[in-house]
Coordinates of C-alpha atoms in Angstrom, one line a residue:
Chain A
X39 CA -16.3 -36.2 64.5
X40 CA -16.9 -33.3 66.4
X41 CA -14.0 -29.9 66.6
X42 CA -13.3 -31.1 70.5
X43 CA -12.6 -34.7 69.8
X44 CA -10.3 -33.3 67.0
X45 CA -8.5 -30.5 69.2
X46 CA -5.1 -31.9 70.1
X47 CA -3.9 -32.7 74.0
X48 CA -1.3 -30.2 73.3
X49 CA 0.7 -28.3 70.6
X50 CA 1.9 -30.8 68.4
X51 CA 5.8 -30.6 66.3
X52 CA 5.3 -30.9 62.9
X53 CA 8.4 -30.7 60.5
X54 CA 7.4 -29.1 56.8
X55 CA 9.9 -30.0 54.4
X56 CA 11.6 -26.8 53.7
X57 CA 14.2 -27.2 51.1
X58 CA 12.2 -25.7 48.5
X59 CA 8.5 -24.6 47.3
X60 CA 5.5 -22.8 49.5
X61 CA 6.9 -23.7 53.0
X62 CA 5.4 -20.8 54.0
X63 CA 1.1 -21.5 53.2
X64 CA 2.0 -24.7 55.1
X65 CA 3.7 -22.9 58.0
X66 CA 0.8 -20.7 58.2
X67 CA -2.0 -23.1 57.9
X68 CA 0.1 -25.1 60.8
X69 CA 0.5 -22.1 63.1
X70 CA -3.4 -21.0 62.7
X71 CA -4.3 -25.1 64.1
X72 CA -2.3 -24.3 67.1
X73 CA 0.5 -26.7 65.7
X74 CA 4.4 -25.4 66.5
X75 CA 5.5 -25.6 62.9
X76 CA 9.2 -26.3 62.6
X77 CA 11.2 -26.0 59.3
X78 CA 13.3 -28.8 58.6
X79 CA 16.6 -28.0 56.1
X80 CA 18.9 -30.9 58.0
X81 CA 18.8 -33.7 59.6
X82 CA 19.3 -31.8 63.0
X83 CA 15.7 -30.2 62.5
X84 CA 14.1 -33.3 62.6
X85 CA 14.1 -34.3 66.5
X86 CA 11.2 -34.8 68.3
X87 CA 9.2 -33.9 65.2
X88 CA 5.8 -35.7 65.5
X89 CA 4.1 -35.1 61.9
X90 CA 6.0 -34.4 58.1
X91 CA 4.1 -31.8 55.7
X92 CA 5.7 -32.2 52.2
X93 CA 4.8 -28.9 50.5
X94 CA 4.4 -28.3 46.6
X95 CA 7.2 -27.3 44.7
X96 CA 9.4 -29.3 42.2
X97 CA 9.7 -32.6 43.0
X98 CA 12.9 -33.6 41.0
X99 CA 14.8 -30.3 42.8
X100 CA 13.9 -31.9 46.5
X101 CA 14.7 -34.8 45.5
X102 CA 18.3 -33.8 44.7
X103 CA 18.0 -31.6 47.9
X104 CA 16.9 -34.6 50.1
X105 CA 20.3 -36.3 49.1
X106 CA 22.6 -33.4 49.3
X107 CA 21.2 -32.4 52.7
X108 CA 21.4 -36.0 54.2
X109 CA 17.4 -35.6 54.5
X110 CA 17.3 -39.0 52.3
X111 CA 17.9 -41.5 55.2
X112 CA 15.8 -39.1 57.9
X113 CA 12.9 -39.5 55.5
X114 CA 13.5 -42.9 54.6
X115 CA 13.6 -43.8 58.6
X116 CA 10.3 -41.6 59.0
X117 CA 8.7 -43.6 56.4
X118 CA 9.5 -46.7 58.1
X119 CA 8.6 -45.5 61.5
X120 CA 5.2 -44.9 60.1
X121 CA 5.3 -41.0 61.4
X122 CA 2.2 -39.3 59.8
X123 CA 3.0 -37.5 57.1
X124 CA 0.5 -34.8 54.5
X125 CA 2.2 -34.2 51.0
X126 CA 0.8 -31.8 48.7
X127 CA 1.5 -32.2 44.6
X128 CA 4.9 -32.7 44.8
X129 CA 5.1 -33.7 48.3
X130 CA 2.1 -36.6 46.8
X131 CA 5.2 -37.2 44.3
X132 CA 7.7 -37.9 47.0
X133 CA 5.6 -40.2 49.3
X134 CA 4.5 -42.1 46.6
X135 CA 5.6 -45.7 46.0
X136 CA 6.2 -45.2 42.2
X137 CA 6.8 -42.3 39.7
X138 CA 6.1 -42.9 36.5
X139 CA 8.1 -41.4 33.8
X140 CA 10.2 -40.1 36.4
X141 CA 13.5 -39.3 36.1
X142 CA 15.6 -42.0 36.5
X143 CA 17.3 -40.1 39.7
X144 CA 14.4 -38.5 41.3
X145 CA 13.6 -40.5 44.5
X146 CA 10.1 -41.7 45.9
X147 CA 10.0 -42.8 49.7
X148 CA 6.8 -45.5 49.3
X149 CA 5.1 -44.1 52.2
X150 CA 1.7 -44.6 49.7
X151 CA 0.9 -47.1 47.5
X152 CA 0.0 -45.5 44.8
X153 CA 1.7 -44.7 41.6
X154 CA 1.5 -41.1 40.0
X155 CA 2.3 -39.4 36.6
X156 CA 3.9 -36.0 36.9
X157 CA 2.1 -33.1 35.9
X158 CA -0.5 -35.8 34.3
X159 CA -3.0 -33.0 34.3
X160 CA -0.6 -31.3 31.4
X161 CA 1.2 -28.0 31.7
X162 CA 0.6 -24.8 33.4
X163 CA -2.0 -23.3 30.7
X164 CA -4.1 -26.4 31.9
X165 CA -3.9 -25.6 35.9
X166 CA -6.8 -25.1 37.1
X167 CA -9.0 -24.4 40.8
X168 CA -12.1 -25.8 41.7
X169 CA -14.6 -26.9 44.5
X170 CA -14.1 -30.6 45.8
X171 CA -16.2 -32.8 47.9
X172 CA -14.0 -35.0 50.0
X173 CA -14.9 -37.7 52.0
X174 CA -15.6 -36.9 55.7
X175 CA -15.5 -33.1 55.2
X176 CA -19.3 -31.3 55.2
X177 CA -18.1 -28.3 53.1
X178 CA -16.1 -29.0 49.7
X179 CA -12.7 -28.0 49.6
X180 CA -11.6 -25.2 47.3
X181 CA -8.8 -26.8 45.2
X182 CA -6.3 -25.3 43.2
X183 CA -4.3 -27.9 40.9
X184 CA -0.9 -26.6 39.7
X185 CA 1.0 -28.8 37.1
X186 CA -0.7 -31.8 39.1
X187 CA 0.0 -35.0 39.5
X188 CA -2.0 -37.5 38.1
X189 CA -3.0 -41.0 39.9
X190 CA -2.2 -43.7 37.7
X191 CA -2.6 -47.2 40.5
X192 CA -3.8 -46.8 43.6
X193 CA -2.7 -50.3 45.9
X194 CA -5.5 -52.5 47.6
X195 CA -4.9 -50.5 51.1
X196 CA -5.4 -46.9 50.1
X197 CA -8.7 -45.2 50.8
X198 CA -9.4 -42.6 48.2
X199 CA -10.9 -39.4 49.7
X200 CA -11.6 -37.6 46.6
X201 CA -12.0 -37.7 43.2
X202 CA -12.1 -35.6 40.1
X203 CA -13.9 -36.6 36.3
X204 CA -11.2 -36.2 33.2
X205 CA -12.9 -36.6 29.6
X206 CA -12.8 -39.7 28.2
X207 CA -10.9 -43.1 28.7
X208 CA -8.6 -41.5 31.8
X209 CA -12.4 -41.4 33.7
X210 CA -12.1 -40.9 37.5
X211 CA -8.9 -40.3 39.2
X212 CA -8.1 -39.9 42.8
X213 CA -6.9 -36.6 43.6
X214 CA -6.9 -36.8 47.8
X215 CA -6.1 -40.8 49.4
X216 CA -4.9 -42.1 52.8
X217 CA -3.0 -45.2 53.8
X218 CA -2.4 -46.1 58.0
X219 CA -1.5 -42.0 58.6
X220 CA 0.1 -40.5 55.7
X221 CA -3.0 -38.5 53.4
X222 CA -1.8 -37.2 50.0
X223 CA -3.6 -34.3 47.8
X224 CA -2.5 -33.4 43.6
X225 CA -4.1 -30.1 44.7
X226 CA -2.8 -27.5 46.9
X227 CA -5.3 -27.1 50.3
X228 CA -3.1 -24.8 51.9
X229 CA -2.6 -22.0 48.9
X230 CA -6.3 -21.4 49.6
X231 CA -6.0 -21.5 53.3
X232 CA -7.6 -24.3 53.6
X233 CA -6.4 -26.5 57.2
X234 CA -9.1 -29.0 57.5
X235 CA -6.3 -32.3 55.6
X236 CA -4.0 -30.7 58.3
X237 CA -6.2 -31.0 61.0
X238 CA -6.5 -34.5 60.2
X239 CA -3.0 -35.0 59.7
X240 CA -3.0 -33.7 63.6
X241 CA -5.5 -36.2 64.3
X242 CA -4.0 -39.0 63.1
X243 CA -0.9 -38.0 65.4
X244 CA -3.1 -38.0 68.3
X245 CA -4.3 -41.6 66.9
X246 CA -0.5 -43.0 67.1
Chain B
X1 CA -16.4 -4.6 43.4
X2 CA -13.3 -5.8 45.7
X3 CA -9.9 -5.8 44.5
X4 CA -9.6 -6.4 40.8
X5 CA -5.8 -7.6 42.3
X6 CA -6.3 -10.0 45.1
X7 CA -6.9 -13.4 43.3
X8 CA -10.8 -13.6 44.8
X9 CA -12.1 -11.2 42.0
X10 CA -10.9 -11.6 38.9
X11 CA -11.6 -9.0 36.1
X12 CA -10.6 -11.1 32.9
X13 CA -13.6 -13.2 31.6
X14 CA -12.8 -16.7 33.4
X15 CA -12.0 -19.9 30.9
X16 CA -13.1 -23.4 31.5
X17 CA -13.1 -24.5 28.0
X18 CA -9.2 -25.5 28.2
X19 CA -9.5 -27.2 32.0
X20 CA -9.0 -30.9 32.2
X21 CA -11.8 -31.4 34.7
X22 CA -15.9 -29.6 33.9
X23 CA -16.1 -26.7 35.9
X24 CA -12.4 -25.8 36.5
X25 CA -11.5 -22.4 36.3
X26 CA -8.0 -21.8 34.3
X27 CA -5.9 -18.6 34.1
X28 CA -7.2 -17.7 37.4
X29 CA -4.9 -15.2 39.1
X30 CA -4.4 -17.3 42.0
X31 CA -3.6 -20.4 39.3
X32 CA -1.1 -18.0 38.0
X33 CA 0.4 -17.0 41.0
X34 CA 0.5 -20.6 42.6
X35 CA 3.0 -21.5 39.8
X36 CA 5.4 -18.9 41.2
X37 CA 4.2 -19.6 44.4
X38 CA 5.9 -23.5 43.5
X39 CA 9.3 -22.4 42.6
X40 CA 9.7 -20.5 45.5
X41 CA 13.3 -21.3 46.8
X42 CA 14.6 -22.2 43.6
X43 CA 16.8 -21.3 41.1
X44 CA 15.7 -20.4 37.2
X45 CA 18.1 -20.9 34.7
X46 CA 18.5 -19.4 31.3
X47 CA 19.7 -22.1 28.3
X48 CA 20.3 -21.5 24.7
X49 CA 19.3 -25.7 23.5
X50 CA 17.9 -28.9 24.8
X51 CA 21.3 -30.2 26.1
X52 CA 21.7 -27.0 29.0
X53 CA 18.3 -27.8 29.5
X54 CA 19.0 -30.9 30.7
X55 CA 22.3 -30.3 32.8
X56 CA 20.2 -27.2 34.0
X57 CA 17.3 -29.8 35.2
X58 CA 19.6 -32.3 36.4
X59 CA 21.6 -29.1 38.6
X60 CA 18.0 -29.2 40.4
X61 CA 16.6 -26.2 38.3
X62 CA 13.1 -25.7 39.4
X63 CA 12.3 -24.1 35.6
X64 CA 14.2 -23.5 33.0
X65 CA 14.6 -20.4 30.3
X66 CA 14.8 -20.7 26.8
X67 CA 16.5 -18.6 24.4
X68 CA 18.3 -18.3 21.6
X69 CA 21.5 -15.9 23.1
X70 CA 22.1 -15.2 26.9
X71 CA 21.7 -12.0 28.3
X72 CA 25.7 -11.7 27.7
X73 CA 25.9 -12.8 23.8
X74 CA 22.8 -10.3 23.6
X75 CA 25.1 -7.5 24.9
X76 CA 28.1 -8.8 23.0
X77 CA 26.4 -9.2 19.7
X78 CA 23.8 -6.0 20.1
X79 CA 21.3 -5.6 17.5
X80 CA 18.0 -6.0 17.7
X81 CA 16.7 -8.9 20.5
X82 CA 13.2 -10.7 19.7
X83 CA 11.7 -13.9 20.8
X84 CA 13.2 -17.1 20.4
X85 CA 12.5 -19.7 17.4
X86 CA 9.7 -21.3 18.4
X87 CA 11.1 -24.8 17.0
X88 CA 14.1 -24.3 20.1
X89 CA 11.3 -23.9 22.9
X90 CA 9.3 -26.8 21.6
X91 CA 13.2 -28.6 21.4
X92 CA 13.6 -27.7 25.0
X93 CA 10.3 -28.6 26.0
X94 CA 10.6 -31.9 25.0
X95 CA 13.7 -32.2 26.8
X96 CA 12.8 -31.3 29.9
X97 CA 9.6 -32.0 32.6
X98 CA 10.3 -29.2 34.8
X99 CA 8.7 -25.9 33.8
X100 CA 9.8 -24.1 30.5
X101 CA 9.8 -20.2 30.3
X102 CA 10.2 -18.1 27.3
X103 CA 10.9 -14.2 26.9
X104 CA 8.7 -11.8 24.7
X105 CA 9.8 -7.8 24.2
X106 CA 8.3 -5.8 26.1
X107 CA 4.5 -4.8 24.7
X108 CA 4.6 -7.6 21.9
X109 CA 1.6 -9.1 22.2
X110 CA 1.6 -11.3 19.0
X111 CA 4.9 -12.3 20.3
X112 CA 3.0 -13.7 23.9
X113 CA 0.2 -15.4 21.8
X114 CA 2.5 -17.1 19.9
X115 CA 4.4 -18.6 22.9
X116 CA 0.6 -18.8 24.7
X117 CA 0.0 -21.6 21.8
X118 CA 3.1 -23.4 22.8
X119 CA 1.8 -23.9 25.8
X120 CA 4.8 -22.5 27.7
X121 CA 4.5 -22.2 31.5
X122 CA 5.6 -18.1 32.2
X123 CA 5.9 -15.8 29.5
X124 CA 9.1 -13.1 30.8
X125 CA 8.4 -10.1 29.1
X126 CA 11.6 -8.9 29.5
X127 CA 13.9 -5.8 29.1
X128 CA 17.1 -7.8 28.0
X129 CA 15.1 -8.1 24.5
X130 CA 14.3 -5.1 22.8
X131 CA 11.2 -3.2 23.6
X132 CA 8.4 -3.4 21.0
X133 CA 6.7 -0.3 22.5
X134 CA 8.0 2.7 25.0
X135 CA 4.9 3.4 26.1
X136 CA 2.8 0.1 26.9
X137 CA 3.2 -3.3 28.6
X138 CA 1.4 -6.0 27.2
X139 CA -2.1 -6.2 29.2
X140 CA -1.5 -9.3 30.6
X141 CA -5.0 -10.0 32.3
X142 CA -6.0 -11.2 28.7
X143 CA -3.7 -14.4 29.1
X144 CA -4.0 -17.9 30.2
X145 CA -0.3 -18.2 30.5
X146 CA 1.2 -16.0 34.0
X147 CA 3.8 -13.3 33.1
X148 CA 6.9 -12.4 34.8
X149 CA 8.0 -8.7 34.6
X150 CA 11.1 -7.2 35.6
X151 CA 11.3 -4.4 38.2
X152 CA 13.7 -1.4 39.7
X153 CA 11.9 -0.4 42.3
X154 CA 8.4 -1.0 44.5
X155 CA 6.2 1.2 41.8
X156 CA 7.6 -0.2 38.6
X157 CA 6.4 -3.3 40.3
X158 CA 2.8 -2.0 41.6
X159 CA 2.2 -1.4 37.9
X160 CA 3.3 -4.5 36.6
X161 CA 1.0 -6.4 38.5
X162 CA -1.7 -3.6 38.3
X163 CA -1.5 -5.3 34.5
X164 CA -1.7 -8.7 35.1
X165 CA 2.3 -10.0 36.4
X166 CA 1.9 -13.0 38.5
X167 CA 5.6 -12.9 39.4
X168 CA 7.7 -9.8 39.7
X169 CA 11.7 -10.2 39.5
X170 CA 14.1 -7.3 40.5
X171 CA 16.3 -6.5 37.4
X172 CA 19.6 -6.2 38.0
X173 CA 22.0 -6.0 35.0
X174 CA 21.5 -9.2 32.8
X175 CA 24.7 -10.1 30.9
X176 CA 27.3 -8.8 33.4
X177 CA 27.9 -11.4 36.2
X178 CA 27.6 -8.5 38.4
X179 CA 25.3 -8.4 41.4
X180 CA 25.5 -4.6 42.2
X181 CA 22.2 -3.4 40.5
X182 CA 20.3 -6.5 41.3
X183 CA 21.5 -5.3 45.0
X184 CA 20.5 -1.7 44.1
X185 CA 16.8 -3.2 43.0
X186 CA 15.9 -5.3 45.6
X187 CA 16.6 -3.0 48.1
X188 CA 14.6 -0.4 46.8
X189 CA 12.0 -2.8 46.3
X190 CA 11.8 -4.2 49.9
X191 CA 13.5 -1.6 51.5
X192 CA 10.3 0.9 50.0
X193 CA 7.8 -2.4 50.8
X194 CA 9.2 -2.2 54.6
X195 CA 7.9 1.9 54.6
X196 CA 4.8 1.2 52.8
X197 CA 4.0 -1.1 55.4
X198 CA 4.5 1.4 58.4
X199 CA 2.6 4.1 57.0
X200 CA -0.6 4.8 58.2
X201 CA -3.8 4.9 56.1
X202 CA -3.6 8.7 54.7
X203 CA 0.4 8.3 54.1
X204 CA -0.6 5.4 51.8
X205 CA -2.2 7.6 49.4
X206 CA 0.9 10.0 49.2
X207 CA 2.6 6.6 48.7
X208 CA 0.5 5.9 45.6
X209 CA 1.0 9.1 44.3
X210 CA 4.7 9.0 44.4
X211 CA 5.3 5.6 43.2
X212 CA 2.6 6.1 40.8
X213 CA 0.9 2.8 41.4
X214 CA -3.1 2.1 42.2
X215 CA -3.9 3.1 46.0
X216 CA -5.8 -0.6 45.9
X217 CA -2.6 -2.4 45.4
X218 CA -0.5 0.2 47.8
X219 CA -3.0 -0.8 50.6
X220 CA -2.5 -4.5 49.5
X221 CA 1.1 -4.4 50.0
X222 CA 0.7 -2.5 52.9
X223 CA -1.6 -5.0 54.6
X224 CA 0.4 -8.2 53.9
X225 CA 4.6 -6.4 54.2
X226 CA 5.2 -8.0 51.1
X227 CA 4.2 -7.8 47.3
X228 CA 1.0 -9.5 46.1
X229 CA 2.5 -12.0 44.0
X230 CA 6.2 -13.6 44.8
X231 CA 9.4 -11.8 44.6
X232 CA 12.3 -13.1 42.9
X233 CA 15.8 -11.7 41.9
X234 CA 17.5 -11.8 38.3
X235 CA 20.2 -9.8 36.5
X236 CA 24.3 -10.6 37.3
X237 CA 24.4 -13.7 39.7
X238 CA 27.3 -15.9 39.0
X239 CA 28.2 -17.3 42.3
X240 CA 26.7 -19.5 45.3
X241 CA 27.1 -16.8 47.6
X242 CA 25.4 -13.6 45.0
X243 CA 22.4 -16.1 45.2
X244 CA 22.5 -16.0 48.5
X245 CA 22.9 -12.5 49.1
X246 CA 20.0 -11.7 47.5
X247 CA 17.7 -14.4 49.1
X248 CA 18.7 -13.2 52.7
X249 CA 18.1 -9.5 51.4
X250 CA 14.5 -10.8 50.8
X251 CA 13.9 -12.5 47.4
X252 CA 12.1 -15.5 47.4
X253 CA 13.4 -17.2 44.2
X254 CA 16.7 -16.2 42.0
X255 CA 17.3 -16.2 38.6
X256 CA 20.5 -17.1 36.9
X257 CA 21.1 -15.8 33.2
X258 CA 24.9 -16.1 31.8
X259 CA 26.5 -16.8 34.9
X260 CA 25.9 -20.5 34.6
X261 CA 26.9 -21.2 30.8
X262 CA 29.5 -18.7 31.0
X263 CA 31.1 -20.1 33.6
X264 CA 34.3 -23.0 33.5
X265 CA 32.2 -25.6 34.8
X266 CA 28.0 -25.0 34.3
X267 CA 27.1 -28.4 35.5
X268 CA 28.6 -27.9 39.2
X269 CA 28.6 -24.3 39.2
X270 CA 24.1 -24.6 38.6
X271 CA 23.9 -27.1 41.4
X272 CA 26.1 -25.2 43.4
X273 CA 24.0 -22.6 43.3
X274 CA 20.8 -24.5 43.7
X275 CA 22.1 -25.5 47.3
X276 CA 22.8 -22.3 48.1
X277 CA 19.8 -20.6 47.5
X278 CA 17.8 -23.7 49.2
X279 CA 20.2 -23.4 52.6
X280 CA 20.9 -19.2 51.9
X281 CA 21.0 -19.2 56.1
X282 CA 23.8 -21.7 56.4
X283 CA 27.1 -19.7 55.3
X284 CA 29.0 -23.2 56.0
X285 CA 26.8 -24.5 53.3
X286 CA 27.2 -21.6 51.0
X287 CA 31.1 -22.5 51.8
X288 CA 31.1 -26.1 50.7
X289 CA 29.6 -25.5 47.7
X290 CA 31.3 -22.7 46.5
X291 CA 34.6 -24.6 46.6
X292 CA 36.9 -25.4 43.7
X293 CA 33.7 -24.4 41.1
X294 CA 36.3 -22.9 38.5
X295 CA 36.3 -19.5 37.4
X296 CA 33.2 -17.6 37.2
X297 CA 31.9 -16.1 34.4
X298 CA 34.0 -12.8 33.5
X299 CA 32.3 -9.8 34.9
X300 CA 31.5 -6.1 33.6
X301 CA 31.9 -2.8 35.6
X302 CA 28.0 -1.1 35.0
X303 CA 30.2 2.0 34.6
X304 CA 31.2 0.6 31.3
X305 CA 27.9 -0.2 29.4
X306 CA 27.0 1.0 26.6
X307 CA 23.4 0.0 27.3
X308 CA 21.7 -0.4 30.8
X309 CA 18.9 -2.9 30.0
X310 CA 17.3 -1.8 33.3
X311 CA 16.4 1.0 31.8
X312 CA 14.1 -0.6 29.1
X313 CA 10.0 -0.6 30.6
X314 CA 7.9 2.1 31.9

């Protein structure tokens, strides 16, 4: 697809979760696609939003942020609605239909069907970055994996975008996959500048 | 070569042998700094077993601390601080699944490769234990594990990370539950950050003179209007509204030492404070939580220490 069939009609509103984690990469990333970024704290940020980024941060503390902010139901109704959404590591968490060995509070929307295992790639001395192809992009995609999340199911309508090799029986996992217009990552685009999941997240806006 | 400092070039010998996937690069300054970069807009609390760990994690901690006294029994008790028993980070690690940090004196280095093989996530080499050398920091570029360091004002800072800190925090005055040197420290810090970033290109080398910091980071901080790695506050918070003082005066992440454990009611008082530092812009937030939270823990006039641990790092 070329740049001009993805460049949108006009500046589109897209709400990044802003209760805690690197609002600001997403913001950023957002504002250089010629998005209007909004932050979104309370509900009364979310109208006329058009797009959700979920940024990376700690899942469990958003989670207890979503319900003490009344951002729960919002979320929940965006999920339904089918509004396209990106999530990054622990935004993946929070879209995802299942944690496992989660906490039995901590709160996952379904807006993928896929379950994930937090920080399944093992603590922070095992983080690591590297160069990714995905599916649909010409260039790889630098990829920096904090604490990740690791795919354990993926469900029969997800398209996996990109994968990554783990030594022995834990083989290939998805690290980037798609269902109708939400796209999820374990790895952090957007702390290496990197726009091009957002500018499909901007496409699949102009799709609705 | 570029900037030894700016996560592109790195100057420590890159690992892959301990990455999950072939080729990944671990220890990488911008790995290191991505961690902090995640618990941005959080709060980090210190805890003395697994059981605060947990009320800590379920208060919406983004990471916890582990030790064996708080900043305030350290005071209370005095003697000489050192790291904790490894056997109560492993405890609290198992406890929790949000990040786990531990504390080494300043310029142990056996003391960081001990915690490196637990696999914590930060390593604080901190002032509140008692320095193992007055001349040298640890060189932390030789780590896998990111290192916090503690701060006073913008040049103490420059050099931190000139060493290898992937996270800078302003001190403040551990152990007292009160906020007027973190105040003091974090204005300095961005107050000095704000000047940097207006001076013009032969100013910046007078600037790196007086703060004693390398030019190349000067002109990084200069460039960006903020630090290379993120800035959070620690030393004397107690209540909602000290956390969110000091995030509207410019940090990016808080710290909470004694004031949660030392307080009437921890469990409320943490998550208290972990709403306030996520909405720091909404005072009728702030408000709500802050109400009925018991008493605070009991504060100390800095005029009446016998030790400042500020002081402690070079």
């Amino acid at each position: 697809m070329t740049v001009a069939e993805r460049t949108p009609a006009r500046p589109r509103r897209v709400g990044v979760l802003a209760l805690q984690g690197d609002v600001r990469e997403h913001v950023a990333v957002l504002q250089r696609l010629g998005a209007v970024p909004v932050e979104v704290r309370s509900p009364s940020d979310v109208a006329g939003i058009e797009a959700l980024v979920l940024p990376g941060g700690e899942s469990t503390t958003m989670s207890m942020l979503l319900d003490s902010s009344g951002l729960s139901r919002e979320l929940e109704e965006m999920v339904a609605d089918g509004l396209p959404m990106l999530g990054t590591c622990a935004g993946m968490i929070l879209l995802a239909r299942e944690v496992v060995d989660g906490r039995p509070d901590q709160r996952s929307y379904g807006a993928i069907d896929l379950a994930v295992r937090r920080n399944g790639f093992g603590r922070q001395v095992a983080s690591f970055e590297t160069d990714l192809d995905v599916k649909g992009l010409d260039e790889p995609m630098h990829a920096v994996f904090i604490r990740a999340p690791l795919v354990e199911r993926t469900g029969v309508g997800v398209e996996v975008l990109a994968e990554v090799d783990l030594p022995g029986e834990q083989g290939r996992r998805p690290v980037v996959c798609a269902e109708g217009g939400v796209i999820v990552s374990s790895f952090h685009p957007e702390l290496a500048g990197d726009g091009r999941l957002h500018e499909q997240l901007l496409f699949n806006v102009e799709g609705d | 070569m570029a900037s030894r400092y700016t996560g592109v070039v790195e100057n420590r010998e890159e690992t892959s042998a301990g990455a999950p996937v072939a080729g990944g690069r671990t220890g990488t300054a911008r790995v290191k700094r991505g961690l902090a970069e995640m618990l941005r807009g959080g709060v980090i609390m210190d805890v003395v077993n697994a059981e605060q760990a947990k009320i800590a994690e379920d208060a919406g901690a983004v990471a916890v601390m582990a030790l064996e006294r708080v900043p305030a029994d350290i005071r209370r008790d005095g003697g000489v601080a050192r790291m904790t028993d490894p056997a109560l980070i492993e405890e609290i690690q198992q406890a929790v699944t949000v990040p786990v940090m531990a504390k080494v004196r300043i310029g142990h280095f056996a003391e960081a490769q001990v915690l490196e093989t637990l696999e914590v996530d930060y390593i604080d080499e901190s002032e509140v234990l008692t320095p193992a050398d007055e001349a040298h920091h640890i060189d932390k570029w030789r780590f896998t594990i990111p290192f916090v360091c503690g701060a006073t004002n913008l040049g103490e800072a420059l050099r931190r990370v000139s060493e290898g800190a992937a996270m800078i925090r302003s001190k403040g005055e551990a152990g007292t539950g009160n906020v007027v040197e973190a105040v003091r420290h974090l204005r300095s810090i961005v107050g000095d950050i704000r000047k940097v970033a207006t001076a013009d290109s032969a100013e910046r080398y007078a600037w790196a003179k007086s703060l004693q910091a390398p030019i190349d980071l000067v002109e990084e901080v200069a460039e960006a209007g903020r630090l290379p790695v993120p800035l959070f506050c620690a030393g004397g918070l107690a209540t909602p509204a000290d956390a969110a003082l000091v995030m509207q005066l410019g940090a990016e992440a808080v710290f909470v030492g004694s004031g949660i454990f030392k307080s009437d009611d921890p469990a409320r008082r943490a998550r208290a404070i972990v709403e306030a530092t996520a909405h720091f812009e909404d005072a009728s937030i702030v408000a709500k939580v802050s109400k009925g939270l018991g008493e605070a823990m009991v504060g100390k006039e800095i005029s009446s220490l016998e030790v400042k641990l500020a002081d402690r790092g070079w």
